[in-house]
Amino acid sequence: MRPMESDGPWAIPHRHPPAWVGDLVAAALIVVAALVPFPAHEFRPDSPLVVVVALLPAVLLPLRRRWPLSVLVACLGCYGIAALLGTIAPGIVLAAAIAMFGVANRSTRRRTLITMAVAVPGIVLLSVLAAIGDVFDPRTFQFAFVMAFAAAAGDATRSRREYISEMTERALRAEKTREAEAQRQITEERLRIARDLHDAVAHQISVISLNAGVASTSLETRPEKTREALANIRSASRSVLAEIGDLLEMLRADEGGDDETSVRPPQPGLERLDDLVARFQETGLEVGVRREGDLTVVPTPLQRIAYRVVQEGLTNAHKHGALHRAHVLLEAAPEAMLVVVTNPIRDDQPREFEARSGHGLTGLRERVAAVRGSVQAGSTPGGYRLAASLPLAKHPEDGAE
């Protein structure tokens, strides 16, 4: 039996003596068994052929690791020659048993059973030919039992080695699965942080940018407009700093690992939709909102996703739309909630509008896909339409995070 490799954290180290030590011990036993007189039938060393036949298995045994079945056949052949010469050679039986162990240890169980079914009757038959005198002689059954025991021991050793190998492989596979799951969770957390960061920054930065442009153009002609734009910039700056602070506080709490301090700050839902619309209207975007159905039956995770859909749609309408108008539809149907944001665009603007709706739309698709919903975004005759369908089913509380 070869020692199992000790590679990896799950391997079981085994210390075995060199192979030649076992070969030397086996050869010594065969030589002793060949030269020591056997009860009621002494070995006759005066015949050189008998000596050679009795000692030949000691030379053949080291080859059993490479050709186990061939060595077994050779040992049985030597036993048969000794039997024809009228000599009982227990040393050859010992060599055949060792070779039988090697066959069972290095082959399948089916092959082992076939080999044993041939070798054991062969030993019995050859023992009768050796002039033991009676097929029911105890020595005949002893030789057959030794061969059968060697086959069983070899098969058990092989089964144990395969079992340990399978357990080691399962442990390694489980370790890899845990590593893959940890990597997946890290990736999902990075995507969630990216989505939250985009939601916290993109809208407010667009508000700041647009108001800065208004302030720069009306600085000399309309000072009151400039003051209004600067006030909007100040309000948006405070809002984005507050949201970024909440996000950083959440990240530090997650790093600490304390369950009491790692609670995520509440995400905005439809209860804050009016505030969102009011902020856009303050920046000059005319927003119309239409609600259909009972929105109170919509689960909280879906309300949070619906809020993000409206936020993304209005942000894109404010940055890239035409006529400073947008319309929001919230419909609670029996099976799904529909959120639609539409806004007019110029005839030459569809491709530009779609090209600029990048990271926000990607994060929005990920949020909606987490609750098995769907998102459709694209130009329509005279405008641009962002629609999300959210199935009304039971969702985990973190599905919208």
Short mmCIF file of C-alpha atoms in Angstrom, two decimals:
data_model
loop_
_atom_site.label_atom_id
_atom_site.label_comp_id
_atom_site.label_asym_id
_atom_site.label_seq_id
_atom_site.Cartn_x
_atom_site.Cartn_y
_atom_site.Cartn_z
CA MET A 1 0.00 0.00 0.00
CA ARG A 2 1.39 3.38 -1.00
CA PRO A 3 1.35 6.08 1.67
CA MET A 4 -1.21 8.76 1.06
CA GLU A 5 0.17 12.09 -0.08
CA SER A 6 0.34 14.70 2.65
CA ASP A 7 -0.50 17.68 0.45
CA GLY A 8 -3.07 20.15 1.71
CA PRO A 9 -4.49 20.90 5.13
CA TRP A 10 -6.81 17.87 5.13
CA ALA A 11 -4.24 15.22 4.27
CA ILE A 12 -3.39 12.63 6.91
CA PRO A 13 0.36 12.09 7.20
CA HIS A 14 1.55 8.48 7.28
CA ARG A 15 5.03 7.22 7.99
CA HIS A 16 5.94 3.93 6.38
CA PRO A 17 9.28 2.14 6.15
CA PRO A 18 10.90 1.94 2.72
CA ALA A 19 9.48 -0.66 0.34
CA TRP A 20 12.67 -2.65 0.30
CA VAL A 21 12.32 -3.38 4.03
CA GLY A 22 9.05 -5.24 3.42
CA ASP A 23 10.57 -7.09 0.47
CA LEU A 24 13.53 -8.14 2.60
CA VAL A 25 11.30 -9.42 5.40
CA ALA A 26 9.11 -11.34 2.94
CA ALA A 27 12.18 -12.88 1.27
CA ALA A 28 13.57 -13.96 4.65
CA LEU A 29 10.28 -15.65 5.60
CA ILE A 30 10.13 -17.46 2.26
CA VAL A 31 13.71 -18.69 2.60
CA VAL A 32 13.10 -19.88 6.16
CA ALA A 33 9.85 -21.61 5.16
CA ALA A 34 11.61 -23.28 2.24
CA LEU A 35 14.57 -24.61 4.21
CA VAL A 36 12.80 -25.61 7.45
CA PRO A 37 11.39 -29.17 7.28
CA PHE A 38 7.62 -29.30 6.88
CA PRO A 39 5.77 -31.70 9.22
CA ALA A 40 5.32 -35.22 7.84
CA HIS A 41 6.95 -34.24 4.57
CA GLU A 42 10.48 -32.88 4.73
CA PHE A 43 11.89 -30.52 2.16
CA ARG A 44 14.57 -32.23 0.09
CA PRO A 45 17.47 -29.82 -0.49
CA ASP A 46 19.37 -32.47 -2.45
CA SER A 47 17.40 -31.54 -5.54
CA PRO A 48 18.72 -28.29 -7.01
CA LEU A 49 15.52 -27.80 -9.02
CA VAL A 50 13.39 -27.95 -5.87
CA VAL A 51 15.64 -25.42 -4.14
CA VAL A 52 15.44 -23.06 -7.11
CA VAL A 53 11.65 -23.41 -7.35
CA ALA A 54 11.19 -22.85 -3.61
CA LEU A 55 13.41 -19.76 -3.52
CA LEU A 56 12.31 -18.20 -6.83
CA PRO A 57 9.23 -16.40 -5.33
CA ALA A 58 11.56 -14.45 -3.02
CA VAL A 59 13.09 -12.92 -6.15
CA LEU A 60 9.76 -12.34 -7.88
CA LEU A 61 7.92 -10.64 -5.00
CA PRO A 62 9.54 -7.17 -5.39
CA LEU A 63 7.96 -7.05 -8.86
CA ARG A 64 4.43 -7.41 -7.48
CA ARG A 65 3.94 -3.64 -7.19
CA ARG A 66 4.21 -3.27 -10.95
CA TRP A 67 2.83 -6.62 -12.12
CA PRO A 68 0.78 -8.02 -9.21
CA LEU A 69 -1.28 -10.50 -11.21
CA SER A 70 1.71 -11.80 -13.18
CA VAL A 71 3.68 -12.38 -9.96
CA LEU A 72 0.71 -14.23 -8.45
CA VAL A 73 0.48 -16.50 -11.49
CA ALA A 74 4.25 -17.12 -11.32
CA CYS A 75 4.03 -18.06 -7.62
CA LEU A 76 1.18 -20.46 -8.31
CA GLY A 77 3.23 -21.92 -11.12
CA CYS A 78 6.17 -22.46 -8.78
CA TYR A 79 3.86 -24.15 -6.29
CA GLY A 80 2.56 -26.40 -9.04
CA ILE A 81 6.10 -27.38 -10.12
CA ALA A 82 7.03 -28.13 -6.52
CA ALA A 83 3.84 -30.19 -6.17
CA LEU A 84 4.69 -32.21 -9.28
CA LEU A 85 8.11 -32.84 -7.75
CA GLY A 86 6.36 -34.20 -4.67
CA THR A 87 7.32 -31.34 -2.39
CA ILE A 88 5.17 -29.26 -0.09
CA ALA A 89 6.50 -25.70 -0.22
CA PRO A 90 4.78 -23.49 2.38
CA GLY A 91 7.19 -20.68 1.52
CA ILE A 92 5.68 -20.53 -1.96
CA VAL A 93 2.19 -20.43 -0.43
CA LEU A 94 3.31 -17.47 1.68
CA ALA A 95 4.67 -15.73 -1.43
CA ALA A 96 1.42 -16.42 -3.29
CA ALA A 97 -0.57 -14.95 -0.38
CA ILE A 98 1.55 -11.79 -0.46
CA ALA A 99 1.05 -11.54 -4.20
CA MET A 100 -2.69 -12.12 -3.72
CA PHE A 101 -2.75 -9.23 -1.25
CA GLY A 102 -1.05 -7.03 -3.86
CA VAL A 103 -3.63 -7.95 -6.51
CA ALA A 104 -6.54 -7.14 -4.21
CA ASN A 105 -4.89 -3.93 -3.02
CA ARG A 106 -4.31 -2.61 -6.55
CA SER A 107 -7.39 -3.72 -8.49
CA THR A 108 -11.15 -3.63 -8.29
CA ARG A 109 -13.26 -5.83 -6.04
CA ARG A 110 -14.71 -7.68 -9.03
CA ARG A 111 -11.26 -8.55 -10.32
CA THR A 112 -10.18 -9.58 -6.83
CA LEU A 113 -13.12 -11.99 -6.49
CA ILE A 114 -12.42 -13.54 -9.88
CA THR A 115 -8.73 -13.95 -9.07
CA MET A 116 -9.50 -15.47 -5.66
CA ALA A 117 -12.08 -17.81 -7.20
CA VAL A 118 -9.32 -19.16 -9.45
CA ALA A 119 -6.37 -19.09 -7.05
CA VAL A 120 -7.97 -20.78 -4.01
CA PRO A 121 -9.21 -23.90 -5.89
CA GLY A 122 -5.86 -23.94 -7.67
CA ILE A 123 -4.01 -24.12 -4.36
CA VAL A 124 -6.31 -26.92 -3.19
CA LEU A 125 -5.82 -28.90 -6.38
CA LEU A 126 -2.04 -28.43 -6.40
CA SER A 127 -1.87 -29.43 -2.72
CA VAL A 128 -3.59 -32.72 -3.61
CA LEU A 129 -1.06 -33.24 -6.40
CA ALA A 130 1.72 -32.73 -3.84
CA ALA A 131 0.75 -36.10 -2.39
CA ILE A 132 -0.61 -34.78 0.87
CA GLY A 133 -2.79 -37.79 0.61
CA ASP A 134 -6.33 -36.52 1.14
CA VAL A 135 -8.25 -33.53 -0.18
CA PHE A 136 -9.67 -33.09 3.31
CA ASP A 137 -6.22 -32.84 4.86
CA PRO A 138 -6.15 -29.81 7.24
CA ARG A 139 -3.08 -28.43 5.51
CA THR A 140 -5.04 -28.13 2.27
CA PHE A 141 -7.66 -25.97 3.96
CA GLN A 142 -4.93 -23.97 5.71
CA PHE A 143 -3.35 -23.04 2.38
CA ALA A 144 -6.77 -22.12 0.91
CA PHE A 145 -7.63 -20.06 4.00
CA VAL A 146 -4.34 -18.16 3.79
CA MET A 147 -5.05 -17.21 0.16
CA ALA A 148 -8.64 -16.15 0.93
CA PHE A 149 -7.52 -14.12 3.96
CA ALA A 150 -4.85 -12.36 1.89
CA ALA A 151 -7.46 -11.42 -0.73
CA ALA A 152 -9.84 -10.10 1.94
CA ALA A 153 -7.09 -8.13 3.66
CA GLY A 154 -5.97 -6.57 0.38
CA ASP A 155 -9.53 -5.63 -0.54
CA ALA A 156 -10.11 -4.09 2.90
CA THR A 157 -6.89 -2.08 2.61
CA ARG A 158 -7.91 -0.79 -0.81
CA SER A 159 -11.40 0.11 0.43
CA ARG A 160 -9.99 1.99 3.40
CA ARG A 161 -7.58 3.90 1.18
CA GLU A 162 -10.38 4.85 -1.21
CA TYR A 163 -12.58 5.89 1.72
CA ILE A 164 -9.88 8.15 3.16
CA SER A 165 -9.22 9.58 -0.30
CA GLU A 166 -12.93 10.29 -0.79
CA MET A 167 -13.23 11.93 2.63
CA THR A 168 -10.17 14.06 1.89
CA GLU A 169 -11.61 15.07 -1.47
CA ARG A 170 -14.94 15.98 0.14
CA ALA A 171 -13.17 18.08 2.75
CA LEU A 172 -11.16 19.90 0.10
CA ARG A 173 -14.29 20.40 -1.99
CA ALA A 174 -16.15 21.76 1.04
CA GLU A 175 -13.27 24.13 1.75
CA LYS A 176 -13.33 25.39 -1.84
CA THR A 177 -17.11 25.78 -1.62
CA ARG A 178 -16.77 27.88 1.52
CA GLU A 179 -14.12 30.03 -0.14
CA ALA A 180 -16.32 30.48 -3.22
CA GLU A 181 -19.29 31.41 -1.02
CA ALA A 182 -17.19 33.92 0.89
CA GLN A 183 -15.98 35.43 -2.38
CA ARG A 184 -19.55 35.61 -3.65
CA GLN A 185 -20.67 37.40 -0.51
CA ILE A 186 -17.79 39.85 -0.83
CA THR A 187 -18.74 40.54 -4.44
CA GLU A 188 -22.39 41.07 -3.53
CA GLU A 189 -21.38 43.42 -0.70
CA ARG A 190 -19.19 45.44 -3.07
CA LEU A 191 -22.05 45.73 -5.54
CA ARG A 192 -24.43 46.80 -2.78
CA ILE A 193 -22.00 49.46 -1.59
CA ALA A 194 -21.56 50.67 -5.18
CA ARG A 195 -25.34 50.92 -5.61
CA ASP A 196 -25.80 52.75 -2.31
CA LEU A 197 -22.96 55.12 -3.12
CA HIS A 198 -24.42 55.89 -6.54
CA ASP A 199 -27.88 56.46 -5.08
CA ALA A 200 -26.44 58.74 -2.39
CA VAL A 201 -24.24 60.81 -4.68
CA ALA A 202 -25.53 60.79 -8.25
CA HIS A 203 -28.77 62.67 -7.67
CA GLN A 204 -27.31 65.32 -5.38
CA ILE A 205 -24.26 65.89 -7.59
CA SER A 206 -26.52 66.41 -10.61
CA VAL A 207 -28.53 68.95 -8.59
CA ILE A 208 -25.34 70.75 -7.58
CA SER A 209 -24.08 70.77 -11.17
CA LEU A 210 -27.31 72.16 -12.63
CA ASN A 211 -27.66 74.84 -9.96
CA ALA A 212 -24.03 75.84 -10.40
CA GLY A 213 -24.77 76.39 -14.09
CA VAL A 214 -27.84 78.44 -13.25
CA ALA A 215 -25.85 80.52 -10.75
CA SER A 216 -23.06 81.21 -13.23
CA THR A 217 -25.44 82.36 -15.97
CA SER A 218 -27.66 84.56 -13.77
CA LEU A 219 -25.02 86.01 -11.50
CA GLU A 220 -25.16 89.52 -12.98
CA THR A 221 -28.64 89.64 -14.54
CA ARG A 222 -30.74 87.86 -11.90
CA PRO A 223 -29.10 87.94 -8.47
CA GLU A 224 -32.17 86.49 -6.78
CA LYS A 225 -31.97 83.44 -9.08
CA THR A 226 -28.31 83.08 -8.21
CA ARG A 227 -29.09 83.17 -4.50
CA GLU A 228 -31.75 80.51 -4.98
CA ALA A 229 -29.36 78.32 -6.94
CA LEU A 230 -26.66 78.68 -4.29
CA ALA A 231 -29.17 77.77 -1.60
CA ASN A 232 -30.05 74.63 -3.55
CA ILE A 233 -26.34 73.82 -3.89
CA ARG A 234 -25.86 74.22 -0.15
CA SER A 235 -28.87 72.01 0.62
CA ALA A 236 -27.79 69.34 -1.84
CA SER A 237 -24.24 69.40 -0.48
CA ARG A 238 -25.48 68.86 3.05
CA SER A 239 -27.72 66.03 1.91
CA VAL A 240 -24.98 64.21 0.02
CA LEU A 241 -22.53 64.63 2.89
CA ALA A 242 -25.11 63.25 5.32
CA GLU A 243 -25.83 60.23 3.12
CA ILE A 244 -22.15 59.53 2.59
CA GLY A 245 -21.63 59.82 6.36
CA ASP A 246 -24.41 57.29 6.96
CA LEU A 247 -22.82 54.94 4.43
CA LEU A 248 -19.37 55.23 6.02
CA GLU A 249 -20.85 54.70 9.48
CA MET A 250 -22.52 51.54 8.22
CA LEU A 251 -19.23 50.28 6.75
CA ARG A 252 -17.36 50.91 9.99
CA ALA A 253 -20.11 49.13 11.93
CA ASP A 254 -19.90 46.11 9.59
CA GLU A 255 -16.12 46.03 10.06
CA GLY A 256 -16.53 45.97 13.82
CA GLY A 257 -18.78 42.92 13.62
CA ASP A 258 -20.97 43.92 16.58
CA ASP A 259 -24.55 42.90 15.95
CA GLU A 260 -25.90 45.90 17.83
CA THR A 261 -23.81 48.45 15.93
CA SER A 262 -23.82 46.81 12.52
CA VAL A 263 -27.47 47.56 11.83
CA ARG A 264 -27.81 49.24 8.48
CA PRO A 265 -29.42 52.68 8.42
CA PRO A 266 -32.98 52.59 7.14
CA GLN A 267 -33.28 52.93 3.38
CA PRO A 268 -35.81 55.42 2.00
CA GLY A 269 -39.10 54.05 0.73
CA LEU A 270 -42.29 55.36 -0.77
CA GLU A 271 -43.06 57.22 2.46
CA ARG A 272 -40.33 59.67 1.41
CA LEU A 273 -41.44 59.91 -2.21
CA ASP A 274 -43.05 63.32 -1.72
CA ASP A 275 -39.78 64.70 -0.31
CA LEU A 276 -37.91 63.32 -3.32
CA VAL A 277 -40.36 64.90 -5.75
CA ALA A 278 -40.20 68.20 -3.86
CA ARG A 279 -36.41 68.32 -4.14
CA PHE A 280 -36.60 67.81 -7.90
CA GLN A 281 -39.29 70.45 -8.22
CA GLU A 282 -37.07 72.89 -6.33
CA THR A 283 -34.43 72.42 -9.01
CA GLY A 284 -36.86 73.26 -11.79
CA LEU A 285 -38.16 69.83 -12.81
CA GLU A 286 -41.93 69.65 -13.06
CA VAL A 287 -42.98 66.21 -11.75
CA GLY A 288 -46.42 64.69 -11.92
CA VAL A 289 -47.19 61.67 -9.71
CA ARG A 290 -50.10 59.29 -10.18
CA ARG A 291 -50.89 56.52 -7.71
CA GLU A 292 -53.21 53.63 -8.51
CA GLY A 293 -54.21 50.84 -6.17
CA ASP A 294 -53.46 50.34 -2.49
CA LEU A 295 -49.74 51.00 -2.14
CA THR A 296 -49.81 50.21 1.58
CA VAL A 297 -50.00 46.47 0.81
CA VAL A 298 -46.67 46.62 -1.00
CA PRO A 299 -43.93 45.03 1.15
CA THR A 300 -41.28 47.35 2.53
CA PRO A 301 -38.41 45.91 0.41
CA LEU A 302 -40.40 46.57 -2.76
CA GLN A 303 -41.23 50.09 -1.62
CA ARG A 304 -37.52 50.78 -1.23
CA ILE A 305 -36.80 49.48 -4.72
CA ALA A 306 -39.69 51.53 -6.12
CA TYR A 307 -38.21 54.61 -4.49
CA ARG A 308 -34.86 53.92 -6.18
CA VAL A 309 -36.58 53.44 -9.54
CA VAL A 310 -38.28 56.82 -9.24
CA GLN A 311 -35.04 58.44 -8.05
CA GLU A 312 -33.07 57.06 -10.99
CA GLY A 313 -35.76 57.99 -13.50
CA LEU A 314 -36.12 61.56 -12.23
CA THR A 315 -32.35 62.02 -12.01
CA ASN A 316 -31.90 61.03 -15.64
CA ALA A 317 -34.91 63.18 -16.66
CA HIS A 318 -33.45 66.15 -14.81
CA LYS A 319 -29.99 65.73 -16.30
CA HIS A 320 -30.77 64.68 -19.87
CA GLY A 321 -34.49 65.26 -20.49
CA ALA A 322 -36.21 68.03 -22.39
CA LEU A 323 -38.85 70.57 -21.32
CA HIS A 324 -38.04 69.97 -17.62
CA ARG A 325 -40.98 67.64 -17.17
CA ALA A 326 -41.40 64.09 -15.90
CA HIS A 327 -44.27 61.83 -14.94
CA VAL A 328 -44.32 59.07 -12.32
CA LEU A 329 -46.83 56.21 -12.21
CA LEU A 330 -47.15 53.90 -9.20
CA GLU A 331 -49.62 51.06 -9.72
CA ALA A 332 -50.28 48.29 -7.20
CA ALA A 333 -51.85 45.40 -9.09
CA PRO A 334 -52.82 42.05 -7.50
CA GLU A 335 -49.69 40.27 -8.71
CA ALA A 336 -47.09 42.99 -9.18
CA MET A 337 -46.30 46.63 -8.58
CA LEU A 338 -45.55 48.72 -11.63
CA VAL A 339 -43.30 51.77 -11.41
CA VAL A 340 -43.01 53.92 -14.54
CA VAL A 341 -41.10 57.17 -15.02
CA THR A 342 -41.44 58.98 -18.35
CA ASN A 343 -40.04 62.26 -19.60
CA PRO A 344 -39.89 64.04 -22.95
CA ILE A 345 -36.66 64.14 -24.95
CA ARG A 346 -35.59 65.76 -28.18
CA ASP A 347 -35.82 63.82 -31.42
CA ASP A 348 -32.05 63.70 -31.75
CA GLN A 349 -31.48 62.64 -28.14
CA PRO A 350 -32.48 58.94 -27.66
CA ARG A 351 -29.04 57.41 -28.17
CA GLU A 352 -27.35 60.08 -26.07
CA PHE A 353 -29.92 59.60 -23.31
CA GLU A 354 -29.48 55.80 -23.26
CA ALA A 355 -25.69 56.07 -23.33
CA ARG A 356 -25.65 58.29 -20.26
CA SER A 357 -27.93 56.04 -18.20
CA GLY A 358 -25.07 53.70 -17.28
CA HIS A 359 -24.12 52.79 -13.71
CA GLY A 360 -27.42 53.85 -12.18
CA LEU A 361 -29.46 51.69 -14.54
CA THR A 362 -27.09 48.77 -14.01
CA GLY A 363 -27.47 48.97 -10.23
CA LEU A 364 -31.22 49.36 -10.64
CA ARG A 365 -31.43 46.17 -12.70
CA GLU A 366 -29.50 44.34 -9.99
CA ARG A 367 -31.87 45.57 -7.27
CA VAL A 368 -34.95 44.57 -9.25
CA ALA A 369 -33.49 41.20 -10.24
CA ALA A 370 -32.90 40.45 -6.55
CA VAL A 371 -36.71 40.30 -6.09
CA ARG A 372 -37.28 38.50 -9.42
CA GLY A 373 -38.58 41.61 -11.11
CA SER A 374 -37.84 43.12 -14.50
CA VAL A 375 -36.73 46.51 -15.80
CA GLN A 376 -37.42 48.04 -19.19
CA ALA A 377 -35.73 51.24 -20.29
CA GLY A 378 -35.73 52.87 -23.68
CA SER A 379 -37.04 55.60 -25.88
CA THR A 380 -40.69 55.88 -26.84
CA PRO A 381 -42.34 58.19 -29.36
CA GLY A 382 -41.56 61.65 -28.05
CA GLY A 383 -39.97 60.57 -24.78
CA TYR A 384 -38.03 58.15 -22.63
CA ARG A 385 -39.59 55.47 -20.43
CA LEU A 386 -38.17 53.64 -17.41
CA ALA A 387 -40.47 50.89 -16.11
CA ALA A 388 -39.95 48.30 -13.36
CA SER A 389 -42.26 45.41 -12.55
CA LEU A 390 -41.96 44.16 -8.96
CA PRO A 391 -43.76 40.89 -8.11
CA LEU A 392 -45.92 41.16 -5.01
CA ALA A 393 -44.69 38.14 -3.06
CA LYS A 394 -42.87 37.51 0.18
CA HIS A 395 -39.42 39.02 0.06
CA PRO A 396 -36.58 39.08 2.61
CA GLU A 397 -36.05 42.36 4.36
CA ASP A 398 -32.60 42.73 2.86
CA GLY A 399 -33.76 42.21 -0.67
CA ALA A 400 -33.85 45.92 -1.34
CA GLU A 401 -30.63 46.87 0.38
#
